[in-house]
Amino acid sequence: MAATSRAAKSFLLRASRSHLPALTSISSPLHHKAFSASPLTLRYLSTMKALVYNGNNSVTLQDKPLPDIVNPSDVIVKVSKTTICGTDLHIRKGDVATCSPGRILGHEGVGVVHKTGASVARYKEGDKVLISAISNCGTCEYCRRGMYSHCTTGGWILGNTIDGTQAEYVRIPHAESSLHPVPAGADEAALVMLSDIFPTGYECGVLCGKVQPGGTVAVVGSGPIGLASIITAQMYAPSKIIAIDTDPNRLEVAKKFGATDVVDSSKGAAVADVKAMTEGKGCDSVIEAVGIPATFDLCQELLAPGGVLANVGVHGTKVDLHLQNLWDKNIAITTRLVDTTTTPMLLKLVQSGKLQPSQLITHHFKLNEMEKAYETFGAAAQHGALKVVIDVD
């Protein structure tokens, strides 16, 4: 009986580590007596660690219930790697009204399929998957127009209106169209960059900004999104890519990643500097990748006649549109939330070695270091941080 009890306890320990469904007892085959799990063991089997938004500029690591299937199209993913986005910082500050206190944050990640809903045929338990920041049903009016970010039952919901990926497990709605298979042997940490920042920089910045061969491009903000725009803009062979930031270290990184020129806007002469680089015209494509009034003002001054201002930054307050200076310049201004329609193409570029997202990763943390990770990413200039990866597994 003693040997059987030890075996039962060993099984419970292994089960708790793998997060198997909660067990109340294990029967001894010799004496038909039940070994009861302790309350601590049962709690461990039914909960997970997750980073929770508390409101008041506060996030903490907490025990939360394991997610379960809600709809037949759901998949539960055991997260192996996730990251922190600038949007998560906006949520923490209270800039995103749709995200309420108590929400598990995060909308990016890579993991392994843990459980599937009844209608899911494309994925099975054990499959490695890339989680898209945008969930889409594929059939509503907006999805049929390629506007997945406005899906009537999806869009940007992870870490916003439903619990997100900064946890050990996450529920993915519309899983067949909101997950992507991870190629064998792929660098999982690198692929986390394809959940959001590379599709965002490419779709909202480069495509909306109409970057063209021989054109001139200004990217205001050399954070992860701005750098992703700089990297993917090179696919269209513009004659100039001008990186603009107040941080000399980030400008050095921007030059390393493909910017032809850099401008330190803290010196107060950014407009004059850019005009000097573009024969006095300004830029054909101006990408705003910060999300504050000062940079939106700057972008308007950098536009050449016929130019496009592609706003990518998340704005938490109103900005001014200086139509008195723009009404006769034939310019266009675009806004967009990423749709992630280009993720399969970007995955192919990563597989071919033509796109290397891992170059943006500067820090790694464990899940139990999430609060420290937020501190590091929130003071990126101080810590030299670009993208931080959370190694959940």
Coordinates of C-alpha atoms in Angstrom, one line a residue:
M1 CA 0.0 0.0 0.0
A2 CA 2.9 2.4 0.8
A3 CA 4.4 1.8 -2.7
T4 CA 1.0 2.4 -4.3
S5 CA 0.5 5.6 -2.4
R6 CA 4.0 6.8 -3.5
A7 CA 3.1 6.0 -7.1
A8 CA -0.2 7.9 -6.8
K9 CA 1.5 10.9 -5.3
S10 CA 4.1 10.8 -8.1
F11 CA 1.4 10.7 -10.7
L12 CA -0.4 13.7 -9.1
L13 CA 2.9 15.6 -9.1
R14 CA 3.4 14.9 -12.8
A15 CA -0.2 15.8 -13.6
S16 CA 0.0 19.1 -11.7
R17 CA 3.1 20.1 -13.7
S18 CA 1.4 19.3 -17.0
H19 CA -1.9 21.0 -16.0
L20 CA -4.0 17.9 -16.6
P21 CA -7.7 18.4 -15.5
A22 CA -8.2 18.4 -11.8
L23 CA -8.3 15.0 -10.2
T24 CA -10.1 14.4 -6.9
S25 CA -8.7 10.9 -6.1
I26 CA -6.7 8.0 -7.4
S27 CA -7.9 4.5 -6.5
S28 CA -5.4 1.9 -5.3
P29 CA -5.7 -1.2 -7.5
L30 CA -4.6 -3.4 -4.5
H31 CA -6.9 -2.3 -1.8
H32 CA -9.5 -0.1 -3.6
K33 CA -8.8 2.8 -1.3
A34 CA -8.8 6.3 -2.6
F35 CA -5.8 8.6 -2.3
S36 CA -7.3 12.2 -1.9
A37 CA -5.4 15.1 -3.5
S38 CA -4.7 18.0 -1.2
P39 CA -6.4 21.4 -1.7
L40 CA -3.1 22.8 -2.8
T41 CA -2.7 20.2 -5.5
L42 CA -6.2 20.7 -6.7
R43 CA -5.7 24.4 -6.9
Y44 CA -2.5 23.9 -8.9
L45 CA -4.3 21.6 -11.3
S46 CA -7.1 24.1 -12.0
T47 CA -5.2 27.4 -12.2
M48 CA -2.4 29.0 -14.1
K49 CA -0.2 32.0 -13.8
A50 CA -1.2 35.1 -15.8
L51 CA -0.3 38.8 -16.1
V52 CA -3.4 40.8 -15.1
Y53 CA -4.3 44.4 -15.7
N54 CA -5.5 46.0 -12.4
G55 CA -6.2 49.5 -13.6
N56 CA -4.4 52.5 -12.1
N57 CA -1.2 51.8 -14.1
S58 CA -0.8 48.5 -12.4
V59 CA -0.2 44.9 -13.7
T60 CA 0.5 41.9 -11.5
L61 CA 1.2 38.2 -12.0
Q62 CA -1.8 36.2 -10.5
D63 CA -3.3 32.8 -10.3
K64 CA -6.3 32.6 -12.7
P65 CA -8.6 29.7 -13.8
L66 CA -7.5 27.6 -16.7
P67 CA -9.4 28.6 -19.9
D68 CA -11.8 26.1 -21.5
I69 CA -13.6 25.7 -24.8
V70 CA -16.5 28.1 -25.1
N71 CA -17.4 27.8 -28.8
P72 CA -16.9 24.8 -31.1
S73 CA -14.4 26.9 -33.2
D74 CA -12.2 27.5 -30.1
V75 CA -8.7 26.1 -29.4
I76 CA -6.9 26.2 -26.1
V77 CA -3.2 26.9 -26.7
K78 CA -0.5 26.2 -24.1
V79 CA 1.7 29.2 -24.6
S80 CA 5.4 28.7 -25.0
K81 CA 6.5 32.2 -25.8
T82 CA 4.8 35.6 -25.7
T83 CA 5.9 39.3 -25.6
I84 CA 4.8 42.8 -24.6
C85 CA 3.6 45.3 -27.1
G86 CA 3.4 49.1 -26.9
T87 CA -0.3 48.7 -26.9
D88 CA -0.1 46.8 -23.6
L89 CA 1.7 49.8 -22.2
H90 CA -1.2 52.0 -23.5
I91 CA -3.7 49.7 -21.7
R92 CA -1.7 49.9 -18.5
K93 CA -1.9 53.7 -18.7
G94 CA -5.6 53.5 -19.2
D95 CA -5.6 54.7 -22.8
V96 CA -7.7 51.7 -24.1
A97 CA -11.3 52.1 -22.7
T98 CA -12.4 48.7 -24.0
C99 CA -10.0 46.8 -21.7
S100 CA -11.3 46.5 -18.2
P101 CA -9.4 45.8 -15.0
G102 CA -9.1 42.1 -14.3
R103 CA -8.2 41.3 -17.9
I104 CA -5.3 39.0 -18.8
L105 CA -3.1 41.0 -21.2
G106 CA -1.2 40.0 -24.3
H107 CA -2.1 39.4 -28.0
E108 CA 1.0 37.8 -29.3
G109 CA 2.5 34.4 -28.9
V110 CA 3.6 30.9 -30.0
G111 CA 2.5 27.7 -28.4
V112 CA 1.1 24.2 -28.6
V113 CA -2.5 23.1 -29.2
H114 CA -3.8 21.7 -25.9
K115 CA -7.5 21.2 -26.6
T116 CA -9.7 21.8 -29.7
G117 CA -13.4 22.6 -30.1
A118 CA -15.8 20.2 -31.9
S119 CA -15.7 22.0 -35.2
V120 CA -11.9 22.4 -35.4
A121 CA -10.4 20.2 -38.1
R122 CA -7.2 22.0 -39.1
Y123 CA -5.4 21.7 -35.8
K124 CA -5.0 18.8 -33.4
E125 CA -3.5 18.4 -29.9
G126 CA 0.3 18.8 -30.0
D127 CA 0.5 21.1 -33.1
K128 CA 2.8 24.1 -32.7
V129 CA 1.0 27.3 -33.7
L130 CA 1.6 31.0 -34.1
I131 CA -1.1 33.1 -32.5
S132 CA -2.4 36.1 -34.6
A133 CA -3.1 39.3 -32.7
I134 CA -6.3 39.5 -34.7
S135 CA -9.1 36.9 -34.5
N136 CA -11.3 36.5 -37.5
C137 CA -14.3 34.4 -38.4
G138 CA -13.6 34.7 -42.2
T139 CA -17.3 35.0 -43.1
C140 CA -18.7 38.3 -41.8
E141 CA -19.0 41.4 -44.0
Y142 CA -15.7 42.9 -42.8
C143 CA -13.7 39.6 -43.1
R144 CA -14.9 39.2 -46.7
R145 CA -13.4 42.6 -47.4
G146 CA -10.1 41.6 -45.8
M147 CA -10.7 43.8 -42.8
Y148 CA -10.2 41.1 -40.2
S149 CA -9.5 43.8 -37.5
H150 CA -13.2 44.7 -37.7
C151 CA -14.6 41.1 -37.6
T152 CA -18.0 41.3 -36.0
T153 CA -17.1 38.5 -33.6
G154 CA -13.4 38.9 -33.5
G155 CA -10.9 41.6 -34.4
W156 CA -8.5 42.7 -31.7
I157 CA -10.1 41.0 -28.7
L158 CA -7.1 39.0 -27.2
G159 CA -5.8 40.9 -24.2
N160 CA -8.5 43.5 -24.8
T161 CA -12.0 42.3 -24.4
I162 CA -11.1 38.6 -23.7
D163 CA -8.2 37.2 -21.8
G164 CA -4.9 37.2 -23.7
T165 CA -1.6 35.4 -24.2
Q166 CA 0.5 36.6 -21.2
A167 CA -0.4 33.4 -19.4
E168 CA 0.3 29.7 -19.4
Y169 CA -2.8 29.0 -21.5
V170 CA -5.1 31.0 -23.7
R171 CA -8.4 30.4 -25.5
I172 CA -8.3 31.3 -29.2
P173 CA -11.7 32.0 -30.9
H174 CA -12.1 31.3 -34.6
A175 CA -9.0 29.2 -34.3
E176 CA -8.8 27.8 -37.8
S177 CA -8.4 31.3 -39.3
S178 CA -6.7 32.9 -36.3
L179 CA -3.7 30.5 -35.9
H180 CA -0.9 29.7 -38.2
P181 CA 1.1 26.4 -38.3
V182 CA 4.7 26.8 -37.1
P183 CA 7.2 25.3 -39.6
A184 CA 9.4 22.5 -38.3
G185 CA 12.6 23.8 -36.8
A186 CA 11.5 27.4 -36.8
D187 CA 12.8 29.8 -34.1
E188 CA 9.7 30.3 -31.9
A189 CA 11.0 33.5 -30.3
A190 CA 11.4 35.0 -33.8
L191 CA 8.0 34.0 -34.9
V192 CA 6.4 35.8 -31.9
M193 CA 7.4 39.0 -33.9
L194 CA 4.9 37.9 -36.6
S195 CA 1.9 37.9 -34.3
D196 CA 1.7 41.7 -34.5
I197 CA 4.6 44.0 -35.0
F198 CA 5.8 42.9 -38.4
P199 CA 2.3 42.7 -39.9
T200 CA 1.5 46.1 -38.3
G201 CA 4.7 47.8 -39.6
Y202 CA 4.2 46.3 -43.0
E203 CA 0.4 46.6 -43.5
C204 CA -0.3 49.9 -41.5
G205 CA 3.0 51.5 -42.4
V206 CA 4.5 50.4 -45.7
L207 CA 1.3 49.3 -47.5
C208 CA -0.9 52.2 -46.3
G209 CA 2.0 54.6 -46.8
K210 CA 2.3 53.5 -50.4
V211 CA 6.0 53.0 -50.3
Q212 CA 7.2 52.9 -54.0
P213 CA 10.5 52.1 -55.8
G214 CA 12.6 55.2 -55.8
G215 CA 10.3 57.0 -53.4
T216 CA 11.4 58.8 -50.2
V217 CA 10.2 57.5 -46.8
A218 CA 10.3 59.0 -43.3
V219 CA 9.6 56.8 -40.3
V220 CA 8.9 58.8 -37.2
G221 CA 9.7 56.6 -34.2
S222 CA 12.4 53.9 -34.1
G223 CA 10.7 51.5 -31.6
P224 CA 9.8 48.0 -32.6
I225 CA 6.9 49.0 -35.0
G226 CA 9.0 51.8 -36.6
L227 CA 11.9 49.3 -37.1
A228 CA 9.5 46.7 -38.6
S229 CA 8.4 49.4 -41.0
I230 CA 12.0 50.3 -41.9
I231 CA 12.8 46.6 -42.5
T232 CA 9.8 45.8 -44.6
A233 CA 9.9 49.1 -46.6
Q234 CA 13.2 47.9 -48.2
M235 CA 11.1 45.3 -50.1
Y236 CA 9.9 48.2 -52.3
A237 CA 13.3 49.7 -53.0
P238 CA 12.7 53.3 -52.0
S239 CA 15.6 55.7 -52.6
K240 CA 15.7 56.9 -49.0
I241 CA 14.4 55.7 -45.7
I242 CA 14.9 58.4 -43.1
A243 CA 14.5 57.3 -39.4
I244 CA 13.5 60.0 -37.0
D245 CA 13.7 59.6 -33.2
T246 CA 15.0 61.4 -30.1
D247 CA 17.1 58.5 -28.9
P248 CA 20.6 58.3 -30.5
N249 CA 20.9 54.6 -29.6
R250 CA 17.7 53.7 -31.4
L251 CA 18.8 55.7 -34.4
E252 CA 21.9 53.6 -34.6
V253 CA 19.8 50.5 -34.5
A254 CA 17.6 51.9 -37.3
K255 CA 20.6 52.5 -39.5
K256 CA 21.8 49.0 -38.8
F257 CA 18.4 47.7 -39.9
G258 CA 18.3 49.6 -43.2
A259 CA 17.6 53.3 -42.7
T260 CA 19.7 55.3 -45.2
D261 CA 19.6 58.4 -43.0
V262 CA 18.8 59.3 -39.4
V263 CA 17.6 62.5 -37.8
D264 CA 17.7 63.3 -34.1
S265 CA 14.4 65.2 -33.6
S266 CA 15.4 66.3 -30.1
K267 CA 17.6 69.0 -31.7
G268 CA 14.6 70.8 -33.0
A269 CA 15.6 70.8 -36.7
A270 CA 14.0 67.6 -38.0
V271 CA 11.9 69.3 -40.7
A272 CA 14.8 71.3 -42.0
D273 CA 17.0 68.2 -41.9
V274 CA 14.5 66.1 -43.9
K275 CA 13.9 68.9 -46.4
A276 CA 17.7 69.1 -47.0
M277 CA 17.8 65.4 -47.7
T278 CA 14.9 65.5 -50.2
E279 CA 15.7 68.6 -52.3
G280 CA 13.3 70.7 -50.3
K281 CA 10.3 68.5 -51.1
G282 CA 9.7 66.4 -48.0
C283 CA 8.8 62.7 -48.2
D284 CA 6.5 60.7 -50.3
S285 CA 5.6 58.3 -47.5
V286 CA 5.6 59.4 -43.8
I287 CA 5.0 56.7 -41.2
E288 CA 3.9 57.8 -37.7
A289 CA 5.0 55.0 -35.3
V290 CA 4.8 56.8 -31.9
G291 CA 1.2 57.9 -31.2
I292 CA 1.5 61.3 -29.5
P293 CA 0.4 64.8 -30.7
A294 CA 4.0 66.1 -31.2
T295 CA 5.0 63.3 -33.7
F296 CA 1.7 63.6 -35.6
D297 CA 2.4 67.3 -36.0
L298 CA 5.9 66.6 -37.2
C299 CA 4.6 64.0 -39.7
Q300 CA 2.3 66.6 -41.3
E301 CA 5.3 69.0 -41.8
L302 CA 7.4 66.2 -43.4
L303 CA 4.9 65.4 -46.3
A304 CA 5.8 66.2 -49.8
P305 CA 3.1 67.3 -52.2
G306 CA 1.1 64.1 -53.1
G307 CA 2.5 62.3 -50.1
V308 CA 0.8 59.9 -47.8
L309 CA 0.9 60.0 -44.0
A310 CA 0.3 56.5 -42.6
N311 CA -0.6 56.7 -38.9
V312 CA 0.4 53.5 -37.1
G313 CA 0.8 54.8 -33.5
V314 CA -1.9 54.3 -30.9
H315 CA -3.2 57.7 -29.8
G316 CA -4.6 58.2 -26.3
T317 CA -5.5 61.9 -26.8
K318 CA -6.7 64.2 -29.5
V319 CA -4.3 65.6 -32.2
D320 CA -4.5 68.6 -34.5
L321 CA -4.9 68.4 -38.3
H322 CA -3.3 71.5 -39.8
L323 CA -5.5 71.8 -42.9
Q324 CA -4.5 75.4 -43.3
N325 CA -1.1 74.0 -44.5
L326 CA -2.3 70.9 -46.2
W327 CA -5.5 71.6 -48.1
D328 CA -3.8 72.2 -51.4
K329 CA -1.0 69.6 -51.2
N330 CA -2.9 66.6 -52.5
I331 CA -1.9 64.6 -49.5
A332 CA -3.7 61.6 -47.9
I333 CA -3.8 60.4 -44.3
T334 CA -4.5 56.8 -43.4
T335 CA -5.4 55.1 -40.2
R336 CA -5.6 51.3 -39.7
L337 CA -5.6 48.6 -37.2
V338 CA -3.6 45.6 -38.5
D339 CA -5.6 42.9 -40.2
T340 CA -2.7 40.3 -40.3
T341 CA -3.7 39.3 -43.9
T342 CA 0.0 39.3 -44.7
T343 CA 1.2 36.9 -42.0
P344 CA 1.4 33.8 -44.3
M345 CA 3.6 35.8 -46.7
L346 CA 5.8 37.1 -43.9
L347 CA 6.1 33.5 -42.6
K348 CA 7.5 32.5 -46.0
L349 CA 10.0 35.3 -45.9
V350 CA 11.2 34.1 -42.5
Q351 CA 11.5 30.5 -43.8
S352 CA 13.5 31.7 -46.8
G353 CA 15.9 33.7 -44.5
K354 CA 15.0 37.0 -46.2
L355 CA 13.3 38.3 -43.1
Q356 CA 15.0 37.9 -39.7
P357 CA 12.6 39.0 -36.9
S358 CA 14.9 37.8 -34.2
Q359 CA 17.1 40.9 -34.7
L360 CA 14.5 42.9 -32.8
I361 CA 14.8 40.7 -29.6
T362 CA 17.0 42.3 -26.9
H363 CA 15.7 40.7 -23.7
H364 CA 14.3 37.4 -22.4
F365 CA 12.3 36.9 -19.2
K366 CA 10.5 34.0 -17.5
L367 CA 6.8 34.2 -16.9
N368 CA 7.4 34.8 -13.2
E369 CA 9.5 37.8 -14.2
M370 CA 6.6 39.5 -16.1
E371 CA 6.4 42.5 -13.9
K372 CA 10.1 43.1 -14.3
A373 CA 9.7 42.6 -18.1
Y374 CA 7.0 45.4 -18.1
E375 CA 9.4 47.7 -16.2
T376 CA 12.1 47.0 -18.7
F377 CA 10.0 47.5 -21.8
G378 CA 8.3 50.5 -20.3
A379 CA 11.7 52.2 -19.8
A380 CA 13.0 50.9 -23.1
A381 CA 15.5 53.7 -23.7
Q382 CA 17.0 53.3 -20.3
H383 CA 17.5 49.5 -20.7
G384 CA 18.3 49.5 -24.4
A385 CA 15.2 47.3 -25.0
L386 CA 13.5 46.7 -28.3
K387 CA 11.4 43.5 -28.0
V388 CA 11.3 41.4 -24.9
V389 CA 10.4 37.7 -25.1
I390 CA 8.7 35.9 -22.3
D391 CA 9.7 32.3 -22.2
V392 CA 6.6 30.7 -20.6
D393 CA 7.8 27.1 -21.0

